[in-house]
Amino acid sequence: MENLIALLVAAPLLGAAVLLCGGRRLDAVGHWIGTVLAAVSFVIGIVLFADMLGKGPEERTLTQHLFTWIPVGDFQAEIGFQLDQLSMTFVLLISGVGSLIHLYSVGYMEHDERRRRFFGYLNLFLAAMLLLVLADNYLLLYVGWEGVGLASYLLIGFWQHKPSAATAAKKAFLVNRVGDMGLSIAIMLMFTTFGTFAFGPVLASTGDASEGMLTAIGLMLLLAACGKSAQVPLQSWLGDAMEGPTPVSALIHAATMVTAGVYLIVRSADIFNASPDAQLVTTVVGAVTLLFGAIVGCAKDDIKKALAGSTMSQIGYMVLAAGLGPIGYVFAIMHLVTHGFFKAGLFLGAGSVMHGMNDEVDMRKYGGLRKYMPITFVTFGLGYLAIIGFPGLSGFFSKDKIIEAAFAKGGTEGWILGSVALLGAAITAYYMTRVMLMTFFGEERWRNQPTASPDEPSAEPAAEHHGAHAEPHPHESPKVMTIPMIVLAVGSVFAGGFFSIGNRFEHWLEPVTGYKHGNPPVSALTVTLSTMVVLVIGAGIAYAQYGRRPVPVVAPRGSLLTRAARRDLLQDDFNHVVLVRGGEHLTRSLVYVDHTLVDGVVNGTAASVGGLSGRLRRLQNGYARSYAVSMFGGAAILIAATLLMRGV
Amino acid sequence: MNPVNYLYLAALLFTIGATGVLIRRNAIVVFMCVELMLNACNLAFVAFSRMHGNLDGQIIAFFTMVVAAAEVVVGLAIIVSLFRTRHSASVDDASLMKL
């Protein structure tokens, strides 16, 4: 059985190699090759899962050692895989949701002439992410980590002819690089402290290291997680990453990439458990991002950017839960899985809406679409109900558990974190209701006005055959796109309830992450009820603002907070002022020092030597007789000196 | 006869030679003056040999003569080729090396 683990990674990797090296002759079938190989990975995952279920909880970890990658003295880098319950959960999520997104892309990218290449990149993305979650040591995880960064760069910038897409790809890559630096420092610290970076030995021997060292490793891992999972302060790339094709957004937000940070923290649970300081910072980062993303999501008129804000916020919930320690790890992963379903569904729904609307992304130019796109409406609606935590749907179970766990942290911290999580739930209800109302309800604001302004190139090449500047004719998407949406909607509805029956998700993950039931200071029922209350309040405010009043097509000026939130709460401005300007000033002062001080010393030396030699060369007049005088003079002086010395 | 007089003569000859090297422009004359200086030295060596009663000075004089002969060979060759290229034996004309 364990020999199958490598195949999980190998199948999509083979797909990427074949599609990217195969050339044009594969254009006709390339997308199906990519989809089938992603599905192969999923099927192998199912087989391994069935095998795992047949064993006792303590014997479920499978390992496969392939070969030694870099053997240098004490430094042994192994290529080996480890499949335990945590990896298994991720494998099923990544390959399952990934396969659905592949299938959807077959329809979505139908008119793109570079579709084969797109599927090659998608397969590369899956392979890198699977490598990341299956590695049995931090160095191999780092390989997958970088692979994910590369694939996201290629996919975000897939429409590289648009300068905005090329810039967004570069931004995502550079911001991620900061996080990657954190991970590499953490791995180096691990090697100096423990002498190895394999999961087993490192996590088993955390007791031998000082708490300060563990805190340093934990904080560096957190920095890495912040980069990949778009947490404050490294969150700025996520909104711009919407420049990529919509299936890419779905893949990044649901199955791959942003979940990697949460995986890293939960995988390194023992390190965080041993360092309360690192845990505290993790919860603070999660709580801040949770509000940050939610507020940004409230102000965006671009449907994809509103969803991106929502992702940031939901990942914030997961990081918050992961920072809570054993009472939260399980729920972080549970929310990650349910979020994978409904966020992929929401993004695919948004893509379907754009597909029918000439790639218009401004929700102010939508409205009343439920009549024209019934399937999209229903699936998007179920995803919406799931994400706001409507009772009985997936998000309800997972988010409620996180809020409970936050209160159960205890003390003032518990109250603050719990309240923030609760407030986040209210804002989530608000912005998602807003998206829902602006898109599917209200007047048909797209009538009598061309979408996509003429001076901008059509956002997505898929629209070209529609005649991008005419009034849109909303229509339902083809089956190849709606089927994945329906499957994901089913997952959004039932996954949470399925996981919660008899606490089976807790029991499933307990051997890996550990689980301790946290008791909130107030009863669990009170927490659930107050979640319901804030949910109704949030959705009610959104209804009052966007459901009962007509939505203006041109965005109103809005309050100071709205304007700031439209600019992503000034995160880019902050980065610009502090990092870009700061860097420029540093460079300029260094150039000044270089010009005055360094060049001054060098040039000064040269000039003084030059001046001296200019004077000396006058002696060289070229006349043999003047040299003879010098010789006689010199000889006379020498002889005179010798005689004088002897005389003394 | 007092050997010191030979030394006076040697000094006189050396001074004449040195002055000639410094003030004459014609390469042949400069060359002859150099020979004069060498032979003045030879005279001094031989005189000293006589004064001290050993042969060291005379041996050195032979060496000097050998060096002078070699110098004549090389020096005359240079002067001849210089004259061929410049149609002048003036040492001041051979000043290509100056700036």
XYZ file of C-alpha atoms in Angstrom:
747
model
C 0.000 0.000 0.000
C 2.689 2.463 0.960
C 4.168 2.165 -2.521
C 1.119 3.982 -3.829
C 1.982 7.190 -1.971
C 4.578 8.323 -4.495
C 2.016 7.797 -7.257
C -0.197 10.436 -5.657
C 2.449 13.023 -6.483
C 3.714 11.327 -9.628
C 0.396 11.343 -11.519
C -0.119 15.118 -11.687
C 3.625 15.636 -12.058
C 3.601 13.359 -15.089
C 0.656 15.340 -16.408
C 2.547 18.599 -16.008
C 5.607 17.171 -17.765
C 3.625 15.702 -20.659
C 1.498 18.790 -21.171
C 4.292 21.326 -20.892
C 6.799 19.384 -23.009
C 4.320 17.803 -25.403
C 3.899 20.764 -27.695
C 1.005 21.685 -29.949
C 0.104 18.154 -31.020
C -1.475 17.684 -27.581
C -3.662 20.784 -27.874
C -6.736 18.771 -28.764
C -6.603 16.349 -25.838
C -4.335 18.142 -23.345
C -7.133 19.276 -21.051
C -8.487 15.754 -20.717
C -5.010 14.353 -19.963
C -4.662 16.893 -17.173
C -8.121 16.200 -15.762
C -7.732 12.417 -15.896
C -4.347 12.482 -14.150
C -5.751 14.714 -11.410
C -8.608 12.248 -11.039
C -6.120 9.346 -10.939
C -4.491 10.998 -7.981
C -7.889 11.320 -6.318
C -8.725 7.655 -6.951
C -5.395 6.549 -5.449
C -6.201 8.795 -2.514
C -9.567 7.052 -2.078
C -7.898 3.625 -2.213
C -5.368 4.621 0.439
C -8.138 6.168 2.504
C -10.168 2.967 2.436
C -7.062 1.039 3.432
C -6.421 3.474 6.278
C -9.959 3.167 7.594
C -9.448 -0.581 7.864
C -6.664 -0.147 10.425
C -6.649 0.880 14.058
C -6.190 4.598 14.805
C -2.584 4.166 15.949
C -1.399 2.101 12.972
C -2.638 4.388 10.261
C 0.610 6.161 9.461
C 2.230 4.904 6.266
C 5.741 5.853 5.262
C 7.606 5.387 2.019
C 11.304 6.067 1.681
C 12.395 6.657 -1.902
C 16.064 7.615 -1.768
C 18.602 9.804 -0.036
C 18.713 13.112 -1.785
C 21.763 14.883 -0.285
C 24.019 12.758 1.939
C 26.705 15.042 3.383
C 28.136 14.005 6.729
C 25.515 14.582 9.409
C 23.272 16.274 6.892
C 21.015 13.614 5.398
C 18.273 14.936 3.171
C 15.858 12.119 2.444
C 13.136 11.883 -0.149
C 10.443 10.126 1.805
C 6.716 10.333 2.217
C 4.539 10.071 5.252
C 0.820 9.546 4.994
C -1.096 9.939 8.211
C -4.611 11.136 8.975
C -3.663 14.805 8.568
C -1.971 14.248 5.195
C -4.838 12.015 4.121
C -7.369 14.769 4.786
C -5.345 17.172 2.684
C -4.747 14.632 -0.077
C -8.460 14.021 -0.476
C -9.250 17.739 -0.375
C -6.494 18.727 -2.793
C -7.007 15.983 -5.334
C -10.806 15.917 -4.996
C -11.514 19.631 -5.219
C -8.583 19.937 -7.617
C -10.105 17.370 -9.993
C -13.445 19.185 -9.938
C -11.710 22.442 -10.757
C -9.881 20.733 -13.622
C -13.205 19.543 -14.979
C -14.705 23.008 -14.648
C -11.715 24.553 -16.424
C -12.355 22.336 -19.445
C -15.451 24.441 -20.031
C -14.205 27.720 -18.655
C -10.999 27.826 -20.693
C -12.607 26.385 -23.838
C -11.829 29.402 -25.994
C -8.347 30.036 -24.702
C -5.715 28.988 -27.188
C -3.225 28.237 -24.431
C -5.542 25.815 -22.644
C -3.064 22.899 -22.759
C -0.439 24.967 -20.993
C -3.037 26.039 -18.428
C -3.760 22.427 -17.556
C -0.048 21.702 -17.339
C 0.294 24.444 -14.742
C -2.774 23.208 -12.856
C -1.246 19.729 -12.674
C 2.034 21.208 -11.502
C 0.146 23.062 -8.805
C -1.525 19.859 -7.592
C 1.745 17.918 -7.664
C 3.576 20.587 -5.648
C 0.814 20.803 -3.083
C 0.582 17.028 -2.714
C 4.357 16.867 -2.270
C 4.044 19.536 0.419
C 1.498 17.608 2.472
C 3.072 14.183 1.914
C 6.698 15.002 2.722
C 8.099 13.351 5.815
C 10.633 16.076 6.519
C 10.730 19.841 6.441
C 13.212 20.062 3.580
C 11.046 18.072 1.191
C 8.078 20.086 2.406
C 10.064 23.149 1.432
C 10.452 21.775 -2.090
C 6.693 21.428 -2.387
C 6.305 24.850 -0.770
C 8.445 26.462 -3.453
C 6.707 24.449 -6.162
C 3.389 25.871 -5.012
C 4.887 29.356 -5.162
C 6.121 28.752 -8.706
C 2.833 27.293 -9.933
C 0.849 30.141 -8.387
C 3.151 32.629 -10.109
C 2.615 30.936 -13.472
C -1.141 30.729 -13.037
C -1.821 34.182 -11.598
C 0.157 35.605 -14.483
C -1.391 33.218 -16.995
C -2.759 36.109 -19.048
C 0.660 37.632 -19.098
C -0.285 39.949 -21.982
C -2.180 42.014 -19.410
C 0.325 44.137 -17.472
C -1.897 43.963 -14.393
C -1.750 40.159 -14.403
C 2.017 40.130 -14.865
C 2.389 42.589 -11.981
C 0.037 40.618 -9.755
C 2.009 37.436 -10.396
C 5.256 39.161 -9.515
C 3.691 40.626 -6.389
C 2.424 37.244 -5.230
C 5.829 35.705 -5.852
C 7.774 38.432 -4.049
C 5.489 38.591 -1.013
C 5.634 34.817 -0.768
C 9.401 35.014 -0.866
C 9.392 36.830 2.477
C 7.467 33.928 3.959
C 9.743 31.391 2.278
C 12.686 33.046 3.965
C 10.946 32.406 7.289
C 10.557 28.729 6.461
C 14.165 28.322 5.392
C 15.403 30.016 8.566
C 13.127 27.756 10.615
C 14.590 24.687 8.896
C 18.141 25.879 9.542
C 17.318 26.519 13.201
C 15.831 23.035 13.432
C 18.950 21.488 11.966
C 21.268 23.316 14.369
C 19.036 22.509 17.340
C 17.952 18.950 16.633
C 20.503 17.842 14.033
C 17.724 16.743 11.676
C 14.627 18.078 10.008
C 12.499 14.971 9.685
C 9.069 15.385 11.254
C 9.319 12.439 13.610
C 12.624 13.197 15.390
C 12.099 16.973 15.461
C 8.591 16.861 16.869
C 9.443 14.092 19.325
C 12.431 15.914 20.813
C 10.968 19.371 21.373
C 11.523 18.784 25.073
C 15.309 18.938 24.569
C 15.326 22.431 23.114
C 15.107 25.674 25.028
C 11.817 27.513 24.934
C 13.470 30.533 23.355
C 14.691 28.433 20.430
C 11.267 26.830 20.016
C 9.653 30.271 20.037
C 12.090 31.428 17.355
C 11.328 28.372 15.205
C 7.602 28.812 15.806
C 7.655 32.476 14.825
C 9.639 31.732 11.663
C 7.150 28.996 10.752
C 4.365 31.488 11.411
C 6.035 33.992 9.090
C 6.118 31.298 6.418
C 2.457 30.515 7.041
C 1.606 34.227 6.820
C 3.163 34.421 3.371
C 1.433 31.391 1.884
C -1.869 31.831 3.677
C -2.114 35.588 3.097
C -2.185 36.586 6.737
C -1.377 40.066 8.035
C 1.228 41.449 7.398
C 1.947 39.438 4.220
C -1.610 39.485 2.909
C -1.318 42.044 0.149
C -0.844 39.581 -2.718
C -4.164 37.783 -2.355
C -6.438 40.505 -3.741
C -4.259 41.099 -6.782
C -4.051 37.363 -7.396
C -7.611 37.672 -8.728
C -5.986 38.655 -12.023
C -5.609 34.972 -12.782
C -8.376 32.951 -14.439
C -11.232 32.197 -12.023
C -10.521 28.445 -11.688
C -7.053 29.405 -10.483
C -8.593 31.584 -7.803
C -10.779 28.667 -6.775
C -7.766 26.352 -6.657
C -5.596 28.805 -4.710
C -8.327 29.618 -2.209
C -9.873 26.241 -1.665
C -7.517 23.375 -2.224
C -3.933 24.532 -2.547
C -1.675 27.414 -1.609
C -3.488 29.276 1.189
C -4.172 26.059 3.065
C -0.432 25.300 3.133
C 0.198 27.761 5.959
C -2.462 26.178 8.165
C -1.049 22.746 7.361
C 2.439 23.894 8.366
C 1.254 25.176 11.742
C -0.850 22.115 12.516
C 1.936 19.789 11.357
C 4.369 21.573 13.682
C 1.868 21.329 16.537
C 4.464 20.071 19.029
C 6.688 23.086 18.466
C 3.813 25.498 18.987
C 2.513 23.575 21.996
C 5.896 24.012 23.658
C 5.977 27.748 23.058
C 3.038 29.759 24.462
C 4.504 32.971 23.048
C 4.457 31.673 19.476
C 0.898 30.448 20.035
C -0.191 33.836 21.289
C 1.299 35.579 18.263
C -0.421 33.043 16.013
C -3.827 33.725 17.534
C -3.285 37.476 17.284
C -2.297 37.190 13.614
C -5.371 35.055 12.974
C -7.714 37.420 14.794
C -6.343 40.531 13.081
C -6.514 38.927 9.629
C -10.005 37.649 10.319
C -11.286 41.211 10.794
C -9.009 42.700 8.158
C -10.181 40.358 5.409
C -13.813 40.702 6.424
C -13.703 44.505 6.338
C -11.993 44.490 2.940
C -14.592 42.021 1.676
C -17.391 44.409 2.672
C -16.218 47.250 0.467
C -15.193 45.535 -2.753
C -17.488 45.788 -5.771
C -15.435 43.258 -7.728
C -17.080 39.902 -6.994
C -13.784 38.009 -7.022
C -12.060 40.509 -4.750
C -14.963 40.365 -2.300
C -14.527 36.597 -2.219
C -10.764 37.038 -1.819
C -11.350 39.205 1.259
C -13.605 36.469 2.516
C -10.892 33.838 2.044
C -8.411 35.943 3.952
C -10.904 36.209 6.777
C -11.765 32.496 6.835
C -8.089 31.499 6.808
C -7.749 33.935 9.684
C -10.264 31.760 11.558
C -8.141 28.693 10.830
C -4.893 30.327 11.963
C -6.644 31.579 15.076
C -7.849 28.052 15.804
C -4.406 26.598 15.107
C -2.912 29.079 17.559
C -5.230 27.844 20.311
C -3.301 24.580 20.630
C -4.802 21.120 21.035
C -8.289 22.544 21.581
C -8.184 24.154 18.142
C -6.051 22.129 15.690
C -8.833 19.754 14.753
C -11.284 22.560 14.113
C -8.759 24.509 12.070
C -8.489 21.519 9.730
C -12.220 20.870 9.804
C -12.952 24.474 8.833
C -10.255 24.192 6.182
C -12.005 21.223 4.588
C -15.507 22.693 4.718
C -14.113 26.020 3.511
C -12.467 24.128 0.663
C -15.902 22.980 -0.470
C -17.861 26.172 -0.196
C -15.138 28.572 -1.275
C -14.365 26.496 -4.375
C -18.106 26.426 -5.056
C -18.398 30.187 -4.611
C -15.466 30.916 -6.890
C -16.676 28.525 -9.565
C -20.078 30.185 -9.239
C -18.495 33.599 -9.644
C -16.663 32.281 -12.698
C -19.926 30.977 -14.100
C -21.556 34.390 -13.574
C -18.644 36.090 -15.321
C -18.830 33.547 -18.104
C -22.423 34.541 -18.744
C -21.826 38.268 -18.306
C -19.024 38.973 -20.783
C -16.488 38.719 -17.989
C -17.856 41.667 -16.117
C -16.647 41.490 -12.500
C -18.306 44.605 -11.072
C -21.249 43.462 -8.965
C -22.883 46.857 -9.420
C -23.437 45.862 -13.032
C -25.067 42.551 -12.107
C -28.478 42.141 -10.546
C -31.456 39.837 -10.925
C -29.404 37.023 -12.374
C -31.245 34.237 -10.545
C -33.759 33.935 -13.383
C -31.076 33.477 -16.004
C -28.668 31.213 -14.166
C -30.755 28.935 -11.960
C -28.084 26.290 -11.325
C -25.400 28.844 -10.587
C -27.843 30.643 -8.316
C -28.692 27.556 -6.313
C -25.129 26.277 -5.962
C -23.771 29.746 -5.147
C -26.651 30.214 -2.715
C -25.824 26.978 -0.894
C -22.171 28.001 -0.707
C -23.318 31.356 0.650
C -25.459 29.740 3.350
C -22.561 27.449 4.247
C -19.991 30.223 4.601
C -22.127 32.446 6.803
C -22.768 29.456 9.047
C -26.462 28.862 8.427
C -27.606 26.175 10.884
C -27.171 22.686 9.533
C -24.745 23.554 6.749
C -20.999 22.920 6.753
C -19.803 26.336 7.874
C -22.115 26.265 10.851
C -20.412 23.282 12.406
C -16.823 24.221 11.740
C -17.003 27.950 12.466
C -19.100 27.493 15.569
C -16.504 25.084 16.944
C -13.738 27.619 16.349
C -15.658 30.363 18.132
C -16.282 28.005 21.037
C -12.618 27.021 21.167
C -11.602 30.700 21.120
C -13.760 31.369 24.179
C -12.412 28.202 25.765
C -8.858 29.590 25.587
C -9.781 31.106 28.941
C -9.016 34.367 30.683
C -9.097 37.794 29.071
C -7.472 36.394 25.922
C -10.305 33.944 25.492
C -12.912 36.667 25.770
C -11.107 38.962 23.317
C -10.440 36.224 20.745
C -13.954 34.852 21.089
C -15.519 38.274 20.627
C -13.358 38.952 17.574
C -14.389 35.614 16.085
C -18.017 36.420 16.815
C -17.706 39.882 15.269
C -16.056 38.264 12.245
C -19.068 35.979 11.886
C -21.365 39.028 11.799
C -19.243 40.763 9.155
C -19.069 37.535 7.150
C -22.854 37.394 7.108
C -22.937 41.033 6.022
C -20.545 40.896 3.088
C -21.703 37.553 1.764
C -25.336 38.677 1.873
C -24.239 41.801 0.032
C -22.548 39.736 -2.691
C -25.600 37.506 -2.972
C -28.086 40.394 -3.191
C -26.048 42.461 -5.616
C -25.511 39.535 -7.951
C -28.685 37.525 -8.029
C -31.422 39.852 -6.753
C -32.645 43.376 -7.419
C -32.923 45.225 -10.706
C -31.206 44.011 -13.823
C -28.601 46.721 -13.820
C -26.704 45.237 -16.764
C -29.471 46.217 -19.176
C -28.660 49.019 -21.607
C -25.078 49.327 -20.694
C -22.084 47.702 -22.196
C -19.915 45.820 -19.793
C -16.127 45.966 -19.852
C -15.197 49.538 -20.793
C -13.890 49.843 -24.382
C -10.436 51.121 -23.521
C -9.602 48.060 -21.459
C -8.812 44.818 -23.203
C -11.355 42.146 -22.525
C -10.492 40.679 -19.155
C -10.768 37.054 -20.123
C -10.166 35.750 -23.626
C -13.111 33.401 -23.174
C -15.326 36.410 -23.830
C -14.018 37.310 -27.219
C -16.602 35.410 -29.176
C -19.417 37.253 -27.423
C -18.520 40.664 -28.732
C -17.307 42.098 -25.478
C -18.855 45.520 -25.689
C -22.486 44.665 -26.314
C -25.169 44.324 -23.693
C -24.605 40.964 -21.995
C -26.991 38.079 -22.472
C -26.781 36.142 -19.216
C -27.007 32.420 -19.772
C -26.353 29.285 -17.796
C -22.937 27.692 -18.191
C -22.420 24.332 -19.909
C -22.760 21.078 -17.978
C -19.015 20.553 -17.680
C -18.968 23.663 -15.525
C -22.198 23.179 -13.584
C -21.525 19.581 -12.525
C -18.460 20.465 -10.423
C -20.457 23.316 -8.905
C -23.269 20.930 -7.961
C -20.827 18.430 -6.398
C -19.168 21.186 -4.391
C -22.546 22.526 -3.292
C -23.446 19.074 -1.981
C -20.167 19.069 -0.059
C -20.880 22.566 1.263
C -24.198 21.390 2.624
C -23.327 18.037 4.125
C -19.598 17.915 4.905
C -19.814 19.776 8.215
C -22.701 17.702 9.518
C -21.039 14.492 8.357
C -17.817 15.361 10.198
C -19.670 16.293 13.347
C -21.760 13.136 13.818
C -20.282 11.543 16.902
C -17.312 13.941 16.761
C -15.783 11.659 14.168
C -13.440 14.326 12.781
C -11.917 14.865 16.224
C -11.368 11.136 16.635
C -9.937 10.887 13.137
C -7.269 13.550 13.627
C -6.585 13.040 17.313
C -3.648 10.607 16.900
C -1.758 13.171 14.812
C -2.580 16.570 16.211
C -3.817 15.684 19.642
C -7.187 16.867 20.845
C -8.360 18.286 24.105
C -11.920 19.362 24.555
C -12.037 23.005 25.579
C -14.726 24.205 27.923
C -15.866 27.742 27.148
C -16.741 29.944 30.122
C -20.285 30.123 28.843
C -22.228 27.117 27.650
C -21.764 25.894 24.085
C -25.431 26.554 23.454
C -25.005 30.224 24.390
C -22.118 30.527 21.940
C -24.172 28.940 19.185
C -27.149 31.158 19.920
C -25.077 34.330 19.948
C -23.498 33.224 16.645
C -27.004 32.939 15.241
C -27.933 36.367 16.573
C -24.906 38.138 15.052
C -25.494 36.250 11.812
C -29.052 37.582 11.614
C -27.883 41.089 12.494
C -25.154 41.046 9.820
C -27.408 39.658 7.117
C -30.191 42.049 8.181
C -28.009 45.132 7.802
C -26.914 43.933 4.357
C -30.538 43.360 3.378
C -31.509 46.835 4.565
C -28.712 48.400 2.548
C -28.728 46.333 -0.639
C -31.985 44.392 -0.691
C -34.567 47.041 0.053
C -32.925 49.927 -1.714
C -31.780 49.935 -5.346
C -28.035 49.526 -5.760
C -26.426 52.491 -7.572
C -24.471 51.456 -10.646
C -21.702 53.919 -9.880
C -20.234 53.325 -6.456
C -21.025 56.135 -4.011
C -18.146 57.914 -2.360
C -18.746 56.188 0.926
C -17.371 56.810 4.384
C -13.701 57.050 5.238
C -13.654 53.394 6.308
C -15.322 52.289 3.060
C -12.824 54.182 0.977
C -9.945 52.763 2.969
C -11.377 49.253 2.675
C -11.763 49.664 -1.108
C -8.046 50.296 -1.124
C -7.505 47.075 0.853
C -7.292 49.052 4.118
C -4.287 50.911 2.730
C -2.105 47.808 2.835
C -0.450 48.654 -0.476
C -0.025 52.271 0.554
C 1.566 51.112 3.788
C 3.909 48.777 1.952
C 4.698 51.538 -0.495
C 5.478 54.147 2.133
C 7.375 51.912 4.522
C 9.034 49.323 2.324
C 9.295 50.812 -1.159
C 10.066 54.388 -0.107
C 12.209 53.177 2.760
C 14.133 50.969 0.365
C 14.530 53.832 -2.074
C 15.836 56.133 0.646
C 18.253 53.500 1.842
C 19.475 52.947 -1.704
C 19.859 56.659 -2.338
C 21.833 57.241 0.835
C 24.024 54.253 0.054
C 24.631 55.633 -3.439
C 25.512 58.995 -1.879
C 27.983 57.371 0.513
C 29.411 55.400 -2.373
C 29.849 58.501 -4.511
C 31.328 60.746 -1.851
C 33.180 58.504 0.562
C 34.264 55.396 -1.326
C 34.752 57.078 -4.673
C 36.358 60.038 -2.890
C 39.047 57.891 -1.302
C 39.761 55.996 -4.512
C 39.717 59.033 -6.766
C 41.691 61.125 -4.276
C 44.467 58.540 -4.121
C 44.591 58.351 -7.887
C 44.624 62.146 -8.261
C 47.458 62.668 -5.770
C 49.585 59.943 -7.377
C 48.837 61.495 -10.771
C 49.817 64.987 -9.601
C 53.054 63.761 -8.085
C 54.028 61.888 -11.209
C 53.196 64.935 -13.325
C 55.862 66.802 -11.435
C 58.339 63.931 -11.523
C 58.081 63.451 -15.262
C 59.582 66.900 -15.927
C 62.907 65.291 -14.977
C 62.625 62.984 -17.933
C 63.542 65.432 -20.693
C 64.972 62.862 -23.110
C 68.459 64.407 -23.426
C 71.208 61.839 -22.828
C 73.507 64.536 -21.422
C 71.090 65.582 -18.703
C 70.910 61.971 -17.571
C 74.672 61.903 -17.541
C 74.666 64.958 -15.254
C 72.295 63.149 -12.914
C 74.594 60.140 -12.882
C 77.683 62.228 -12.171
C 75.906 64.195 -9.555
C 74.606 61.027 -7.914
C 77.989 59.342 -8.044
C 79.677 62.430 -6.622
C 77.211 62.577 -3.745
C 77.705 58.864 -3.026
C 81.459 59.145 -3.031
C 81.376 62.251 -0.923
C 79.045 60.549 1.531
C 81.293 57.476 1.695
C 84.340 59.580 2.329
C 82.601 61.618 4.965
C 81.403 58.478 6.718
C 84.917 57.068 6.731
C 86.213 60.347 7.987
C 83.801 60.058 10.926
C 109.334 60.090 -9.334
C 106.565 60.582 -6.832
C 103.655 58.231 -7.690
C 101.193 60.802 -6.388
C 101.839 62.834 -9.554
C 100.322 59.961 -11.559
C 97.230 60.243 -9.465
C 97.001 63.972 -10.215
C 97.311 63.203 -13.909
C 94.596 60.506 -13.624
C 92.266 62.952 -11.875
C 92.957 65.577 -14.548
C 92.262 63.116 -17.363
C 89.062 61.913 -15.669
C 87.812 65.489 -15.265
C 88.554 66.258 -18.919
C 86.667 63.091 -19.933
C 83.680 63.806 -17.702
C 83.443 67.407 -18.882
C 83.598 66.187 -22.479
C 80.741 63.689 -21.893
C 78.618 66.451 -20.387
C 79.199 69.285 -22.807
C 79.930 67.757 -26.221
C 77.062 66.853 -28.567
C 78.891 64.711 -31.071
C 78.410 61.048 -30.134
C 81.905 60.056 -31.311
C 83.548 62.691 -29.136
C 81.344 61.733 -26.175
C 82.433 58.172 -26.747
C 86.090 59.083 -26.845
C 85.668 61.030 -23.632
C 84.166 57.941 -21.993
C 87.289 56.030 -23.087
C 89.377 58.784 -21.616
C 87.610 58.396 -18.273
C 88.129 54.645 -18.306
C 91.832 55.037 -19.034
C 92.172 57.655 -16.349
C 90.829 55.060 -13.960
C 93.305 52.517 -15.319
C 96.126 54.946 -14.674
C 94.967 55.441 -11.120
C 94.728 51.673 -10.565
C 98.242 51.058 -11.862
C 99.580 53.936 -9.775
C 97.962 52.543 -6.665
C 99.344 49.103 -7.516
C 102.801 50.586 -7.606
C 102.268 52.525 -4.375
C 100.985 49.516 -2.414
C 103.424 47.087 -3.913
C 100.941 44.435 -4.989
C 99.371 43.441 -8.296
C 95.690 43.857 -7.535
C 95.420 47.199 -9.282
C 97.094 45.905 -12.430
C 94.698 42.958 -12.613
C 91.720 45.310 -12.314
C 93.239 47.435 -15.114
C 93.190 44.398 -17.386
C 89.548 43.828 -16.592
C 88.763 47.456 -17.347
C 90.466 47.145 -20.705
C 88.354 44.098 -21.571
C 85.188 45.967 -20.582
C 86.306 48.991 -22.600
C 86.929 46.796 -25.665
C 83.446 45.273 -25.381
C 81.988 48.730 -24.902
C 83.698 50.013 -28.009
C 82.198 47.190 -30.069
C 78.653 47.783 -28.861
C 78.892 51.546 -28.646
C 80.321 52.048 -32.131
C 77.639 49.768 -33.580
C 74.959 51.913 -31.918
C 76.514 55.117 -33.114
C 76.829 53.856 -36.689
C 73.210 52.717 -36.870
C 72.112 55.973 -35.225
C 73.974 57.933 -37.885
C 72.473 55.827 -40.649
C 68.907 56.464 -39.570
C 69.213 60.148 -38.584
C 72.127 61.419 -40.661
C 73.460 63.010 -37.528
C 75.735 61.935 -34.742
C 74.350 64.447 -32.243
C 73.241 62.874 -28.938
C 70.572 65.576 -28.512
C 68.836 64.496 -31.700
C 68.328 60.985 -30.315
C 65.544 62.120 -27.989
C 62.525 60.037 -29.091
C 61.910 58.776 -25.567
C 61.100 62.192 -24.170
C 57.549 63.263 -23.726
